[in-house]
CSV table of C-alpha atoms (C1' of nucleotides) in Angstrom, one decimal:
chain,number,residue,atom,x,y,z
M,1,MET,CA,14.9,52.7,47.5
M,2,ARG,CA,11.9,54.3,49.0
M,3,ILE,CA,11.1,57.5,50.7
M,4,SER,CA,8.7,57.0,53.6
M,5,THR,CA,5.3,58.6,53.7
M,6,ARG,CA,6.6,61.1,56.3
M,7,PHE,CA,7.8,63.2,53.4
M,8,SER,CA,4.4,63.3,51.7
M,9,ASP,CA,2.7,63.8,55.0
M,10,SER,CA,4.9,66.7,55.9
M,11,ILE,CA,4.1,68.5,52.6
M,12,HIS,CA,0.5,67.7,53.2
M,13,ILE,CA,0.7,69.4,56.6
M,14,LEU,CA,2.3,72.5,55.3
M,15,ALA,CA,-0.1,72.8,52.4
M,16,PHE,CA,-3.0,72.3,54.8
M,17,ILE,CA,-1.8,75.0,57.2
M,18,GLU,CA,-1.3,77.5,54.4
M,19,ILE,CA,-4.7,76.8,52.7
M,20,TYR,CA,-6.6,77.0,56.0
M,21,LYS,CA,-4.5,79.8,57.6
M,22,ASP,CA,-7.6,81.8,58.4
M,23,ILE,CA,-9.2,79.2,60.7
M,24,LYS,CA,-8.1,77.2,63.7
M,25,VAL,CA,-6.1,74.2,62.7
M,26,SER,CA,-5.3,71.5,65.3
M,27,SER,CA,-3.2,68.5,64.8
M,28,GLU,CA,-6.4,66.5,65.1
M,29,VAL,CA,-7.9,68.3,62.1
M,30,ILE,CA,-4.8,67.9,60.0
M,31,ALA,CA,-4.7,64.2,61.0
M,32,SER,CA,-8.2,63.7,59.6
M,33,SER,CA,-7.1,65.1,56.3
M,34,ILE,CA,-4.1,62.7,56.1
M,35,GLU,CA,-6.1,59.9,57.7
M,36,THR,CA,-3.5,59.3,60.4
M,37,SER,CA,-3.3,60.0,64.1
M,38,ALA,CA,-2.8,63.4,65.7
M,39,VAL,CA,0.4,62.3,67.4
M,40,VAL,CA,2.0,61.4,64.1
M,41,VAL,CA,1.1,64.8,62.8
M,42,ARG,CA,2.6,66.5,65.9
M,43,ARG,CA,5.8,64.6,65.5
M,44,LEU,CA,6.1,65.7,61.9
M,45,MET,CA,5.3,69.2,62.8
M,46,GLY,CA,8.1,69.0,65.4
M,47,ASN,CA,10.6,68.1,62.6
M,48,LEU,CA,9.3,71.0,60.4
M,49,ARG,CA,9.7,73.3,63.3
M,50,GLU,CA,13.3,72.2,64.0
M,51,ALA,CA,14.0,72.7,60.3
M,52,GLY,CA,12.8,76.3,60.5
M,53,LEU,CA,9.8,75.8,58.2
M,54,LEU,CA,7.0,76.0,60.7
M,55,ASP,CA,6.1,78.0,63.8
M,56,THR,CA,4.0,76.3,66.4
M,57,LYS,CA,3.1,77.1,70.0
M,58,GLN,CA,2.3,74.5,72.6
M,59,GLY,CA,-1.4,74.7,73.5
M,60,SER,CA,-2.5,76.9,70.7
M,61,ALA,CA,-3.9,75.4,67.5
M,62,GLU,CA,-2.4,78.1,65.3
M,63,PRO,CA,0.5,76.8,63.4
M,64,LYS,CA,2.0,79.2,60.8
M,65,LEU,CA,4.5,78.7,58.0
M,66,ALA,CA,7.8,80.2,59.1
M,67,LYS,CA,8.5,81.3,55.5
M,68,ASP,CA,6.5,82.3,52.5
M,69,PRO,CA,5.3,79.2,50.5
M,70,SER,CA,7.3,80.4,47.5
M,71,GLN,CA,10.4,80.1,49.6
M,72,ILE,CA,9.9,76.5,50.8
M,73,THR,CA,10.9,73.9,48.3
M,74,LEU,CA,10.2,70.2,48.4
M,75,LEU,CA,13.9,69.7,49.0
M,76,ASP,CA,13.6,71.7,52.2
M,77,VAL,CA,10.8,69.4,53.4
M,78,TYR,CA,12.8,66.4,52.3
M,79,PHE,CA,15.8,67.4,54.5
M,80,ALA,CA,13.4,68.3,57.4
M,81,THR,CA,11.9,64.8,57.3
M,82,GLU,CA,14.6,62.5,55.9
M,83,GLY,CA,17.7,64.4,56.9
M,84,ASN,CA,20.8,63.3,55.1
M,85,LYS,CA,20.0,59.6,54.9
M,86,PRO,CA,21.5,58.0,51.8
M,87,LEU,CA,19.1,57.4,49.0
M,88,PHE,CA,20.8,54.1,48.1
M,89,GLU,CA,22.0,51.7,50.7
M,90,LEU,CA,25.6,50.5,50.7
M,91,ASP,CA,26.6,47.4,52.6
M,92,LYS,CA,28.0,48.0,56.0
M,93,LYS,CA,31.0,46.0,55.0
M,94,THR,CA,32.3,43.9,52.2
M,95,ASN,CA,35.4,41.8,52.1
M,96,PRO,CA,38.4,44.1,52.1
M,97,ASP,CA,40.7,41.3,50.9
M,98,CYS,CA,38.8,41.0,47.6
M,99,ILE,CA,39.4,43.4,44.8
M,100,VAL,CA,35.7,43.9,44.3
M,101,GLY,CA,34.7,43.9,47.9
M,102,GLY,CA,37.6,46.2,48.8
M,103,ASN,CA,36.7,48.9,46.4
M,104,ILE,CA,33.1,48.8,45.3
M,105,GLN,CA,31.6,50.7,48.2
M,106,GLU,CA,33.7,53.8,47.5
M,107,VAL,CA,33.0,53.5,43.7
M,108,LEU,CA,29.2,53.0,44.1
M,109,GLY,CA,29.1,55.7,46.7
M,110,ASP,CA,30.3,58.2,44.1
M,111,TYR,CA,27.7,57.2,41.5
M,112,TYR,CA,24.9,57.1,44.0
M,113,GLU,CA,25.8,60.6,45.2
M,114,GLN,CA,25.3,61.8,41.6
M,115,ALA,CA,21.9,60.2,41.3
M,116,LYS,CA,20.8,61.5,44.6
M,117,ILE,CA,21.9,65.0,43.9
M,118,SER,CA,20.1,64.8,40.6
M,119,ALA,CA,16.8,63.9,42.3
M,120,GLN,CA,17.3,66.5,44.9
M,121,ARG,CA,17.9,69.2,42.3
M,122,LYS,CA,14.5,68.3,40.9
M,123,LEU,CA,12.8,68.5,44.3
M,124,ASN,CA,14.4,71.9,44.8
M,125,GLU,CA,12.7,73.2,41.6
M,126,THR,CA,9.2,72.8,43.2
M,127,THR,CA,8.0,75.1,45.9
M,128,LEU,CA,5.1,74.7,48.4
M,129,LYS,CA,3.4,77.5,46.5
M,130,ASP,CA,3.4,75.4,43.3
M,131,VAL,CA,2.0,72.5,45.2
M,132,ILE,CA,-0.8,74.6,46.7
M,133,GLU,CA,-1.7,76.2,43.4
M,134,THR,CA,-1.9,72.9,41.7
M,135,ILE,CA,-4.1,71.5,44.4
M,136,LEU,CA,-6.4,74.5,44.2
M,137,VAL,CA,-6.6,74.3,40.4
M,138,LYS,CA,-7.5,70.6,40.5
M,139,GLN,CA,-10.1,71.3,43.1
M,140,LYS,CA,-11.6,74.1,41.0
M,141,TYR,CA,-11.9,71.7,38.1
M,142,LYS,CA,-13.6,69.1,40.2
M,143,ASP,CA,-16.1,71.7,41.5
M,144,SER,CA,-16.9,72.8,38.0
M,145,GLN,CA,-17.7,69.2,37.0
M,146,LYS,CA,-20.5,68.9,39.6
H,1,MET,CA,13.6,56.9,50.9
H,2,ARG,CA,16.1,54.2,50.7
H,3,ILE,CA,17.1,51.7,48.2
H,4,SER,CA,18.0,48.4,49.8
H,5,THR,CA,21.4,46.8,49.6
H,6,ARG,CA,20.1,44.4,47.0
H,7,PHE,CA,20.9,47.0,44.4
H,8,SER,CA,24.5,47.4,45.6
H,9,ASP,CA,24.9,43.6,46.0
H,10,SER,CA,23.6,42.9,42.5
H,11,ILE,CA,26.2,45.3,41.0
H,12,HIS,CA,28.8,43.7,43.2
H,13,ILE,CA,27.8,40.3,41.8
H,14,LEU,CA,28.0,41.3,38.2
H,15,ALA,CA,31.3,43.1,38.6
H,16,PHE,CA,32.7,40.1,40.4
H,17,ILE,CA,31.6,37.7,37.7
H,18,GLU,CA,33.1,39.8,35.0
H,19,ILE,CA,36.4,40.4,36.8
H,20,TYR,CA,36.8,36.7,37.6
H,21,LYS,CA,35.4,35.4,34.4
H,22,ASP,CA,38.4,33.1,33.8
H,23,ILE,CA,38.0,31.1,37.0
H,24,LYS,CA,35.2,29.1,38.7
H,25,VAL,CA,32.9,31.4,40.5
H,26,SER,CA,30.3,29.8,42.9
H,27,SER,CA,27.6,31.6,44.8
H,28,GLU,CA,29.7,30.7,47.9
H,29,VAL,CA,32.7,32.6,46.6
H,30,ILE,CA,30.7,35.7,45.6
H,31,ALA,CA,29.0,35.6,49.0
H,32,SER,CA,32.3,35.8,50.7
H,33,SER,CA,33.2,38.9,48.8
H,34,ILE,CA,29.9,40.6,49.7
H,35,GLU,CA,30.1,39.1,53.2
H,36,THR,CA,26.6,37.6,53.0
H,37,SER,CA,25.2,34.2,52.5
H,38,ALA,CA,25.2,32.1,49.3
H,39,VAL,CA,21.5,31.8,49.3
H,40,VAL,CA,21.1,35.6,49.2
H,41,VAL,CA,23.5,35.7,46.3
H,42,ARG,CA,21.6,33.0,44.4
H,43,ARG,CA,18.3,34.9,44.9
H,44,LEU,CA,19.8,38.0,43.5
H,45,MET,CA,21.4,36.1,40.6
H,46,GLY,CA,17.9,34.8,39.9
H,47,ASN,CA,16.6,38.4,39.5
H,48,LEU,CA,19.5,39.3,37.3
H,49,ARG,CA,18.8,36.2,35.1
H,50,GLU,CA,15.1,37.1,34.8
H,51,ALA,CA,16.1,40.6,33.8
H,52,GLY,CA,18.3,39.2,31.0
H,53,LEU,CA,21.5,40.4,32.5
H,54,LEU,CA,23.0,37.2,33.5
H,55,ASP,CA,23.3,33.6,32.3
H,56,THR,CA,23.5,30.9,34.9
H,57,LYS,CA,23.1,27.1,34.8
H,58,GLN,CA,21.9,25.0,37.7
H,59,GLY,CA,24.7,22.9,39.1
H,60,SER,CA,27.5,24.7,37.3
H,61,ALA,CA,29.6,27.4,38.9
H,62,GLU,CA,30.0,29.3,35.7
H,63,PRO,CA,27.8,32.4,35.6
H,64,LYS,CA,28.3,34.7,32.6
H,65,LEU,CA,27.1,38.2,31.9
H,66,ALA,CA,24.4,38.0,29.2
H,67,LYS,CA,25.6,41.3,27.7
H,68,ASP,CA,28.8,43.2,27.3
H,69,PRO,CA,29.6,45.2,30.5
H,70,SER,CA,29.4,48.4,28.4
H,71,GLN,CA,25.8,47.5,27.6
H,72,ILE,CA,24.7,47.1,31.2
H,73,THR,CA,23.8,50.3,33.0
H,74,LEU,CA,23.2,50.8,36.7
H,75,LEU,CA,19.6,51.5,35.7
H,76,ASP,CA,19.3,48.1,34.2
H,77,VAL,CA,20.4,46.6,37.5
H,78,TYR,CA,18.1,48.9,39.4
H,79,PHE,CA,15.1,47.7,37.5
H,80,ALA,CA,16.2,44.1,37.9
H,81,THR,CA,16.4,44.4,41.6
H,82,GLU,CA,13.9,47.1,42.6
H,83,GLY,CA,11.5,46.8,39.7
H,84,ASN,CA,9.1,49.7,39.3
H,85,LYS,CA,8.6,50.4,43.0
H,86,PRO,CA,8.1,54.1,43.6
H,87,LEU,CA,11.0,56.0,44.9
H,88,PHE,CA,8.8,58.1,47.1
H,89,GLU,CA,5.9,56.7,49.0
H,90,LEU,CA,2.5,58.2,48.7
H,91,ASP,CA,-0.1,57.5,51.4
H,92,LYS,CA,-2.5,54.7,50.5
H,93,LYS,CA,-5.3,57.0,51.1
H,94,THR,CA,-6.0,60.5,52.3
H,95,ASN,CA,-9.4,62.1,53.0
H,96,PRO,CA,-11.1,62.6,49.7
H,97,ASP,CA,-13.6,65.1,51.3
H,98,CYS,CA,-10.8,67.6,52.0
H,99,ILE,CA,-9.4,69.9,49.4
H,100,VAL,CA,-5.8,69.0,50.4
H,101,GLY,CA,-6.4,65.3,51.0
H,102,GLY,CA,-8.4,64.9,47.9
H,103,ASN,CA,-5.8,66.2,45.5
H,104,ILE,CA,-2.4,66.0,47.0
H,105,GLN,CA,-1.6,62.5,46.0
H,106,GLU,CA,-2.0,63.2,42.4
H,107,VAL,CA,-0.1,66.4,42.6
H,108,LEU,CA,2.9,65.0,44.5
H,109,GLY,CA,2.9,61.9,42.3
H,110,ASP,CA,3.7,64.1,39.4
H,111,TYR,CA,6.5,65.9,41.1
H,112,TYR,CA,7.9,62.6,42.5
H,113,GLU,CA,7.9,61.1,39.1
H,114,GLN,CA,10.1,63.9,37.8
H,115,ALA,CA,12.6,63.5,40.6
H,116,LYS,CA,12.7,59.7,40.1
H,117,ILE,CA,13.2,60.0,36.4
H,118,SER,CA,16.0,62.5,37.1
H,119,ALA,CA,17.8,60.0,39.4
H,120,GLN,CA,17.2,57.1,37.0
H,121,ARG,CA,18.6,59.1,34.1
H,122,LYS,CA,21.8,59.5,36.1
H,123,LEU,CA,22.0,55.8,36.9
H,124,ASN,CA,21.6,55.1,33.2
H,125,GLU,CA,24.7,57.1,32.4
H,126,THR,CA,26.9,54.7,34.2
H,127,THR,CA,27.7,51.2,32.9
H,128,LEU,CA,29.1,48.1,34.6
H,129,LYS,CA,32.2,48.7,32.5
H,130,ASP,CA,32.7,52.1,34.2
H,131,VAL,CA,32.2,50.5,37.6
H,132,ILE,CA,34.7,47.7,36.9
H,133,GLU,CA,37.3,50.1,35.5
H,134,THR,CA,37.1,52.3,38.5
H,135,ILE,CA,37.4,49.4,40.8
H,136,LEU,CA,40.5,48.2,39.0
H,137,VAL,CA,42.1,51.7,39.0
H,138,LYS,CA,41.5,52.0,42.7
H,139,GLN,CA,43.0,48.6,43.3
H,140,LYS,CA,46.0,49.4,41.2
H,141,TYR,CA,46.6,52.6,43.2
H,142,LYS,CA,46.4,50.6,46.4
H,143,ASP,CA,48.8,48.0,45.2
H,144,SER,CA,51.3,50.7,44.2
H,145,GLN,CA,51.2,52.1,47.7
H,146,LYS,CA,52.5,48.9,49.3
I,1,DC,C1',-8.7,81.6,87.7
I,2,DA,C1',-10.5,77.2,86.9
I,3,DT,C1',-11.5,74.4,83.3
I,4,DT,C1',-11.0,73.0,78.8
I,5,DT,C1',-8.3,72.4,74.8
I,6,DA,C1',-4.1,71.5,72.5
I,7,DT,C1',0.8,70.7,72.0
I,8,DG,C1',5.2,68.1,72.9
I,9,DT,C1',7.2,63.9,73.8
I,10,DA,C1',8.3,59.5,75.9
I,11,DA,C1',7.4,54.7,75.9
I,12,DC,C1',5.1,51.0,74.0
I,13,DT,C1',2.8,47.9,70.5
I,14,DC,C1',2.1,46.4,65.8
I,15,DA,C1',3.0,45.5,61.0
I,16,DA,C1',5.8,45.2,57.1
I,17,DT,C1',9.9,43.9,55.1
I,18,DA,C1',14.8,43.0,54.2
I,19,DA,C1',18.2,39.8,55.4
I,20,DG,C1',19.7,35.6,56.8
I,21,DT,C1',19.0,30.4,57.7
I,22,DT,C1',17.7,25.6,56.9
I,23,DA,C1',16.3,22.2,54.0
I,24,DC,C1',16.0,19.8,49.9
I,25,DA,C1',15.1,18.7,45.0
I,26,DC,C1',17.6,18.6,40.9
I,27,DG,C1',21.3,19.6,37.4
I,28,DA,C1',26.3,19.3,36.3
I,29,DA,C1',31.0,17.9,37.0
I,30,DT,C1',34.4,14.4,38.2
U,1,DA,C1',27.9,7.1,41.5
U,2,DT,C1',29.3,10.5,44.2
U,3,DT,C1',30.3,15.2,45.0
U,4,DC,C1',29.4,19.9,44.2
U,5,DG,C1',26.5,23.6,43.1
U,6,DT,C1',22.1,25.9,41.8
U,7,DG,C1',17.2,27.1,42.5
U,8,DT,C1',13.7,27.8,45.7
U,9,DA,C1',10.5,27.3,49.4
U,10,DA,C1',9.7,28.1,54.2
U,11,DC,C1',11.1,29.8,58.4
U,12,DT,C1',13.4,33.0,61.8
U,13,DT,C1',15.3,37.4,63.1
U,14,DA,C1',16.2,42.3,63.1
U,15,DT,C1',15.0,46.7,61.8
U,16,DT,C1',12.0,50.4,61.1
U,17,DG,C1',8.0,53.2,60.2
U,18,DA,C1',3.5,53.9,61.8
U,19,DG,C1',0.2,54.0,65.3
U,20,DT,C1',-1.3,54.2,70.4
U,21,DT,C1',-1.4,55.4,75.2
U,22,DA,C1',-0.2,58.4,78.6
U,23,DC,C1',0.9,62.5,80.7
U,24,DA,C1',3.3,67.0,81.6
U,25,DT,C1',2.8,71.7,80.3
U,26,DA,C1',1.1,75.8,77.7
U,27,DA,C1',-2.6,78.6,75.8
U,28,DA,C1',-7.5,79.7,75.3
U,29,DT,C1',-12.0,80.4,77.2
U,30,DG,C1',-15.9,81.4,80.0
DNA sequence: CATTTATGTAACTCAATAAGTTACACGAAT
DNA sequence: ATTCGTGTAACTTATTGAGTTACATAAATG
């Protein structure tokens, strides 16, 4: 299983907006930090807006977090970008006339759900505030090494 | 993130082999339970063999589990099929000259690792024996409803 | 208030990858 | 010896995420 870079990129976007909240921040500028295109950034910002995590206004380069960073968890961002997609893929169909094929999907589905919930619970323990603080601490250390 | 059907299919294969251990089981037969092709099944069986979970012999339709079903966890199968691929994708590169871009990969990597371990721990709690038993119980219930 | 700047979004291309197919060498069973 | 089955390489196809182009519309600016 693999979670696409959309998730990482969305966290990146939110962290960037919060850290640089005092200056103008266009999708172009954010894109250059992620090293992707501005359109991709805008698309992701659209998801974050729909999820109620971000406020944006067309035409104005002034995105704002819709909540305090301490109230946004990685799980919130996960749902905003990945929705309710399953973490583990089940087959579309297996042979219903076979004992194994006829039952395994349901059985595995239950176990997968447990593993997924477990991962999500962990993501829910970390807030955007934690991420930002850790980024700033790391940067401070780098600066002190120069 | 999404784990491919290879994982589900591999568990399916192992469960099938164990349940039908008294009769001849060719890749063709297993494929018809999964509703896929025999070559795909053989490829997966190759992975399981490499991981030390399955014994197969070229030419003979008699695959055997290499361990007792109670000693094979879903995590073992996970590693056999998915290896050590990350659960969450990080960007290949972000702008090192930006405070956010220069630090976020390392920061997120740490949090991702925690979530991944959490999911894996859950997968490690379930054995092939559990899966097989649950399949058989479900089947028994279905049969009793006829 | 006209011009510039920026967002929001649709439509398309491109690349990566999982799944499925064909082909065939080689081992095992009969 | 012939048939059956595995192991594997090489190819095709489908899906999907990422990136691009284009443009309508909203806000900022001088």
